[in-house]
PDB file of C-alpha atoms and ligand atoms in Angstrom:
ATOM      1  CA  MET A1031     209.359 162.459  98.610  1.00  0.00           C
ATOM      2  CA  LEU A1032     205.810 162.466  96.798  1.00  0.00           C
ATOM      3  CA  VAL A1033     202.433 162.271  98.435  1.00  0.00           C
ATOM      4  CA  ARG A1034     198.747 162.271  97.231  1.00  0.00           C
ATOM      5  CA  LEU A1035     196.113 163.934  99.374  1.00  0.00           C
ATOM      6  CA  ILE A1036     192.383 163.538  98.876  1.00  0.00           C
ATOM      7  CA  TYR A1037     189.673 165.415 100.417  1.00  0.00           C
ATOM      8  CA  CYS A1038     186.030 166.550 100.005  1.00  0.00           C
ATOM      9  CA  SER A1039     184.424 169.736 101.060  1.00  0.00           C
ATOM     10  CA  ARG A1040     180.879 171.600 100.753  1.00  0.00           C
ATOM     11  CA  ALA A1041     180.726 174.808  98.654  1.00  0.00           C
ATOM     12  CA  GLN A1042     179.488 177.788 100.582  1.00  0.00           C
ATOM     13  CA  GLN A1043     177.373 178.849  97.497  1.00  0.00           C
ATOM     14  CA  PRO A1044     176.117 176.778  94.664  1.00  0.00           C
ATOM     15  CA  ILE A1045     179.096 175.886  92.512  1.00  0.00           C
ATOM     16  CA  ASP A1046     178.963 177.826  89.063  1.00  0.00           C
ATOM     17  CA  GLN A1047     181.295 178.620  86.198  1.00  0.00           C
ATOM     18  CA  ALA A1048     182.425 181.979  87.795  1.00  0.00           C
ATOM     19  CA  LEU A1049     183.495 180.210  90.916  1.00  0.00           C
ATOM     20  CA  MET A1050     185.240 177.337  89.031  1.00  0.00           C
ATOM     21  CA  ASP A1051     186.999 179.999  86.961  1.00  0.00           C
ATOM     22  CA  GLU A1052     188.249 181.714  90.139  1.00  0.00           C
ATOM     23  CA  ILE A1053     189.397 178.444  91.687  1.00  0.00           C
ATOM     24  CA  LEU A1054     191.347 177.172  88.481  1.00  0.00           C
ATOM     25  CA  GLY A1055     192.804 180.438  87.652  1.00  0.00           C
ATOM     26  CA  ALA A1056     194.322 180.341  91.158  1.00  0.00           C
ATOM     27  CA  SER A1057     195.318 176.749  90.982  1.00  0.00           C
ATOM     28  CA  ARG A1058     196.991 177.222  87.381  1.00  0.00           C
ATOM     29  CA  LYS A1059     198.730 180.248  88.573  1.00  0.00           C
ATOM     30  CA  TYR A1060     200.346 178.734  91.795  1.00  0.00           C
ATOM     31  CA  ASN A1061     200.431 175.014  91.290  1.00  0.00           C
ATOM     32  CA  PRO A1062     203.107 174.919  88.583  1.00  0.00           C
ATOM     33  CA  ALA A1063     205.805 176.607  90.594  1.00  0.00           C
ATOM     34  CA  GLN A1064     204.838 174.319  93.589  1.00  0.00           C
ATOM     35  CA  GLY A1065     205.195 171.086  91.449  1.00  0.00           C
ATOM     36  CA  ILE A1066     201.425 170.460  92.381  1.00  0.00           C
ATOM     37  CA  THR A1067     199.313 168.344  90.128  1.00  0.00           C
ATOM     38  CA  GLY A1068     195.803 167.195  90.607  1.00  0.00           C
ATOM     39  CA  LEU A1069     192.223 167.073  89.563  1.00  0.00           C
ATOM     40  CA  LEU A1070     189.015 169.012  91.101  1.00  0.00           C
ATOM     41  CA  CYS A1071     185.736 167.292  90.560  1.00  0.00           C
ATOM     42  CA  TYR A1072     182.482 168.758  91.522  1.00  0.00           C
ATOM     43  CA  SER A1073     178.863 167.923  91.828  1.00  0.00           C
ATOM     44  CA  LYS A1074     176.095 170.105  92.942  1.00  0.00           C
ATOM     45  CA  ASP A1075     177.604 171.730  96.165  1.00  0.00           C
ATOM     46  CA  ILE A1076     180.424 169.119  96.714  1.00  0.00           C
ATOM     47  CA  PHE A1077     183.899 169.483  95.830  1.00  0.00           C
ATOM     48  CA  MET A1078     186.432 166.421  95.803  1.00  0.00           C
ATOM     49  CA  GLN A1079     189.928 167.102  94.946  1.00  0.00           C
ATOM     50  CA  VAL A1080     193.357 165.060  94.603  1.00  0.00           C
ATOM     51  CA  LEU A1081     196.639 166.906  95.126  1.00  0.00           C
ATOM     52  CA  GLU A1082     199.873 165.461  94.456  1.00  0.00           C
ATOM     53  CA  GLY A1083     203.405 166.796  95.002  1.00  0.00           C
ATOM     54  CA  SER A1084     206.133 167.064  97.743  1.00  0.00           C
ATOM     55  CA  ARG A1085     204.663 166.401 101.195  1.00  0.00           C
ATOM     56  CA  ALA A1086     205.601 169.965 102.369  1.00  0.00           C
ATOM     57  CA  HIS A1087     203.938 171.696  99.464  1.00  0.00           C
ATOM     58  CA  VAL A1088     200.689 169.403  99.385  1.00  0.00           C
ATOM     59  CA  ASN A1089     200.380 170.091 103.337  1.00  0.00           C
ATOM     60  CA  ARG A1090     200.790 173.894 102.960  1.00  0.00           C
ATOM     61  CA  LEU A1091     198.092 174.024 100.124  1.00  0.00           C
ATOM     62  CA  TYR A1092     195.687 171.865 102.281  1.00  0.00           C
ATOM     63  CA  LEU A1093     196.215 174.188 105.176  1.00  0.00           C
ATOM     64  CA  LYS A1094     195.693 177.063 102.794  1.00  0.00           C
ATOM     65  CA  LEU A1095     192.508 175.487 101.270  1.00  0.00           C
ATOM     66  CA  ALA A1096     190.976 174.976 104.815  1.00  0.00           C
ATOM     67  CA  ARG A1097     190.997 178.772 105.340  1.00  0.00           C
ATOM     68  CA  ASP A1098     189.209 179.445 102.112  1.00  0.00           C
ATOM     69  CA  ASP A1099     185.712 180.537 103.032  1.00  0.00           C
ATOM     70  CA  ARG A1100     184.165 179.420  99.590  1.00  0.00           C
ATOM     71  CA  HIS A1101     183.889 175.972 101.075  1.00  0.00           C
ATOM     72  CA  HIS A1102     183.703 174.179 104.378  1.00  0.00           C
ATOM     73  CA  SER A1103     183.429 170.811 106.201  1.00  0.00           C
ATOM     74  CA  LEU A1104     186.831 169.873 104.747  1.00  0.00           C
ATOM     75  CA  THR A1105     187.087 166.280 105.285  1.00  0.00           C
ATOM     76  CA  LEU A1106     190.294 164.362 104.657  1.00  0.00           C
ATOM     77  CA  LEU A1107     189.710 161.009 102.779  1.00  0.00           C
ATOM     78  CA  SER A1108     193.171 159.807 101.870  1.00  0.00           C
ATOM     79  CA  PHE A1109     196.769 160.698 102.560  1.00  0.00           C
ATOM     80  CA  HIS A1110     199.770 158.739 101.614  1.00  0.00           C
ATOM     81  CA  GLU A1111     203.154 158.550 100.187  1.00  0.00           C
ATOM     82  CA  ILE A1112     203.404 157.609  96.595  1.00  0.00           C
ATOM     83  CA  GLU A1113     206.157 156.365  94.181  1.00  0.00           C
ATOM     84  CA  GLN A1114     204.880 158.151  91.140  1.00  0.00           C
ATOM     85  CA  ARG A1115     201.785 160.573  90.354  1.00  0.00           C
ATOM     86  CA  LYS A1116     198.735 159.450  88.532  1.00  0.00           C
ATOM     87  CA  PHE A1117     197.515 163.039  87.813  1.00  0.00           C
ATOM     88  CA  ALA A1118     200.824 164.456  86.547  1.00  0.00           C
ATOM     89  CA  ASN A1119     199.083 165.795  83.320  1.00  0.00           C
ATOM     90  CA  TRP A1120     197.324 168.679  84.924  1.00  0.00           C
ATOM     91  CA  SER A1121     198.154 171.591  87.136  1.00  0.00           C
ATOM     92  CA  MET A1122     194.655 171.176  88.169  1.00  0.00           C
ATOM     93  CA  ALA A1123     192.058 169.470  85.885  1.00  0.00           C
ATOM     94  CA  GLU A1124     188.369 169.781  86.371  1.00  0.00           C
ATOM     95  CA  VAL A1125     185.381 167.439  86.072  1.00  0.00           C
ATOM     96  CA  ALA A1126     181.719 168.271  86.269  1.00  0.00           C
ATOM     97  CA  LEU A1127     180.376 165.030  87.605  1.00  0.00           C
ATOM     98  CA  ASP A1128     176.904 165.710  86.813  1.00  0.00           C
ATOM     99  CA  LYS A1129     177.521 165.630  83.128  1.00  0.00           C
ATOM    100  CA  LEU A1130     179.091 162.306  83.402  1.00  0.00           C
ATOM    101  CA  ASN A1131     177.499 158.797  82.743  1.00  0.00           C
ATOM    102  CA  ALA A1132     176.449 157.763  86.175  1.00  0.00           C
ATOM    103  CA  SER A1133     177.941 154.219  85.583  1.00  0.00           C
ATOM    104  CA  LEU A1134     181.397 155.681  86.497  1.00  0.00           C
ATOM    105  CA  ILE A1135     180.116 156.837  89.842  1.00  0.00           C
ATOM    106  CA  LEU A1136     178.193 153.452  90.471  1.00  0.00           C
ATOM    107  CA  ARG A1137     181.334 151.483  89.961  1.00  0.00           C
ATOM    108  CA  HIS A1138     182.469 152.849  93.302  1.00  0.00           C
ATOM    109  CA  SER A1139     179.186 153.915  95.043  1.00  0.00           C
ATOM    110  CA  PRO A1140     176.002 152.532  96.130  1.00  0.00           C
ATOM    111  CA  LEU A1141     174.009 155.363  94.465  1.00  0.00           C
ATOM    112  CA  PRO A1142     174.638 157.113  91.241  1.00  0.00           C
ATOM    113  CA  MET A1143     175.596 160.368  92.930  1.00  0.00           C
ATOM    114  CA  LEU A1144     178.925 161.672  94.321  1.00  0.00           C
ATOM    115  CA  GLU A1145     178.680 161.082  97.974  1.00  0.00           C
ATOM    116  CA  PRO A1146     182.466 161.355  99.152  1.00  0.00           C
ATOM    117  CA  PHE A1147     181.810 162.072 102.796  1.00  0.00           C
ATOM    118  CA  THR A1148     180.691 158.394 103.413  1.00  0.00           C
ATOM    119  CA  MET A1149     182.959 156.973 100.832  1.00  0.00           C
ATOM    120  CA  PRO A1150     186.090 154.794 101.834  1.00  0.00           C
ATOM    121  CA  GLY A1151     189.227 156.752 100.960  1.00  0.00           C
ATOM    122  CA  ALA A1152     190.379 153.997  98.599  1.00  0.00           C
ATOM    123  CA  SER A1153     186.970 154.152  96.608  1.00  0.00           C
ATOM    124  CA  ALA A1154     187.520 157.930  96.197  1.00  0.00           C
ATOM    125  CA  GLU A1155     191.044 157.158  94.996  1.00  0.00           C
ATOM    126  CA  ARG A1156     189.898 154.800  92.231  1.00  0.00           C
ATOM    127  CA  LEU A1157     187.017 156.812  91.419  1.00  0.00           C
ATOM    128  CA  LEU A1158     189.474 159.877  90.696  1.00  0.00           C
ATOM    129  CA  GLU A1159     191.720 157.471  88.879  1.00  0.00           C
ATOM    130  CA  ASP A1160     188.899 156.324  86.568  1.00  0.00           C
ATOM    131  CA  LEU A1161     187.959 160.020  85.751  1.00  0.00           C
ATOM    132  CA  ALA A1162     191.664 160.609  84.806  1.00  0.00           C
ATOM    133  CA  GLU A1163     191.422 157.724  82.468  1.00  0.00           C
ATOM    134  CA  SER A1164     187.873 158.268  81.067  1.00  0.00           C
ATOM    135  CA  GLY A1165     188.516 161.101  78.865  1.00  0.00           C
ATOM    136  CA  SER A1166     186.266 163.458  81.021  1.00  0.00           C
ATOM    137  CA  ILE A1167     188.803 165.958  81.793  1.00  0.00           C
ATOM    138  CA  GLN A1168     188.246 169.487  80.876  1.00  0.00           C
ATOM    139  CA  TYR A1169     191.251 171.345  80.581  1.00  0.00           C
ATOM    140  CA  ARG A1170     190.251 175.003  79.561  1.00  0.00           C
TER     141      ARG A1170
HETATM  142  C1  FMN B1586     187.699 173.710  96.297  1.00  0.00           C
HETATM  143  C2  FMN B1586     188.916 174.664  95.951  1.00  0.00           C
HETATM  144  C3  FMN B1586     190.110 174.279  95.382  1.00  0.00           C
HETATM  145  C4  FMN B1586     191.205 175.059  95.375  1.00  0.00           C
HETATM  146  N1  FMN B1586     192.384 174.514  94.804  1.00  0.00           N
HETATM  147  C5  FMN B1586     193.397 175.084  94.758  1.00  0.00           C
HETATM  148  C6  FMN B1586     194.634 174.683  94.121  1.00  0.00           C
HETATM  149  O1  FMN B1586     194.717 173.503  93.726  1.00  0.00           O
HETATM  150  N2  FMN B1586     195.780 175.639  94.217  1.00  0.00           N
HETATM  151  C7  FMN B1586     195.788 176.760  94.640  1.00  0.00           C
HETATM  152  O2  FMN B1586     196.727 177.531  94.615  1.00  0.00           O
HETATM  153  N3  FMN B1586     194.562 177.352  95.046  1.00  0.00           N
HETATM  154  C8  FMN B1586     193.548 176.599  95.008  1.00  0.00           C
HETATM  155  N4  FMN B1586     192.331 177.145  95.561  1.00  0.00           N
HETATM  156  C9  FMN B1586     192.354 178.481  96.110  1.00  0.00           C
HETATM  157  C10 FMN B1586     192.922 178.853  97.484  1.00  0.00           C
HETATM  158  O3  FMN B1586     192.229 178.556  98.412  1.00  0.00           O
HETATM  159  C11 FMN B1586     193.398 180.213  97.325  1.00  0.00           C
HETATM  160  O4  FMN B1586     192.201 181.225  97.331  1.00  0.00           O
HETATM  161  C12 FMN B1586     194.493 180.594  96.220  1.00  0.00           C
HETATM  162  O5  FMN B1586     195.417 179.947  96.120  1.00  0.00           O
HETATM  163  C13 FMN B1586     194.764 182.068  96.434  1.00  0.00           C
HETATM  164  O6  FMN B1586     195.662 182.144  97.492  1.00  0.00           O
HETATM  165  P1  FMN B1586     196.022 183.633  98.055  1.00  0.00           P
HETATM  166  O7  FMN B1586     194.952 184.307  98.546  1.00  0.00           O
HETATM  167  O8  FMN B1586     197.229 183.302  99.149  1.00  0.00           O
HETATM  168  O9  FMN B1586     196.714 184.418  96.923  1.00  0.00           O
HETATM  169  C14 FMN B1586     191.221 176.249  95.745  1.00  0.00           C
HETATM  170  C15 FMN B1586     189.941 176.849  96.427  1.00  0.00           C
HETATM  171  C16 FMN B1586     189.017 175.930  96.458  1.00  0.00           C
HETATM  172  C17 FMN B1586     187.604 176.561  97.096  1.00  0.00           C
END
């Protein structure tokens, strides 16, 4: 059985390339063997990540992420069973939201900035889906 989990969090330090390299390095090392796919987007000091995979593996990863002191204030935005994946192409893709046209964020938010802590879970999910379809995905 497949699930999709979306959460947001606040980085302990300003998010820079070195931090993203570390996180994506670990994700791409561990996620394929666990059958986890997803997308990690960030803006200023905020992360928003979608994880797809088996319920057991996604839960285990979320518990691990909650213990990672590079971020805090983990907030579960959405968790549900799915019939099929929407982020199957990436073991973990990244999107730097600051570099995007603000109109994509405005589709789902009152202001042209990523504010997932106050966003309905369904809007967060649609924003991530739009990102996946927008061609903004970096996969280094
Ligand atoms: C925002 C964020 C997202 C992360 N995403 C993943 C991920 O998708 N997969 C993963 O294995 N680790 C991810 N990590 C890193 C894990 O928390 C952990 O450090 C890494 O898996 C190494 O685990 P280990 O110390 O047990 O070897 C992420 C960390 C942060 C801060």
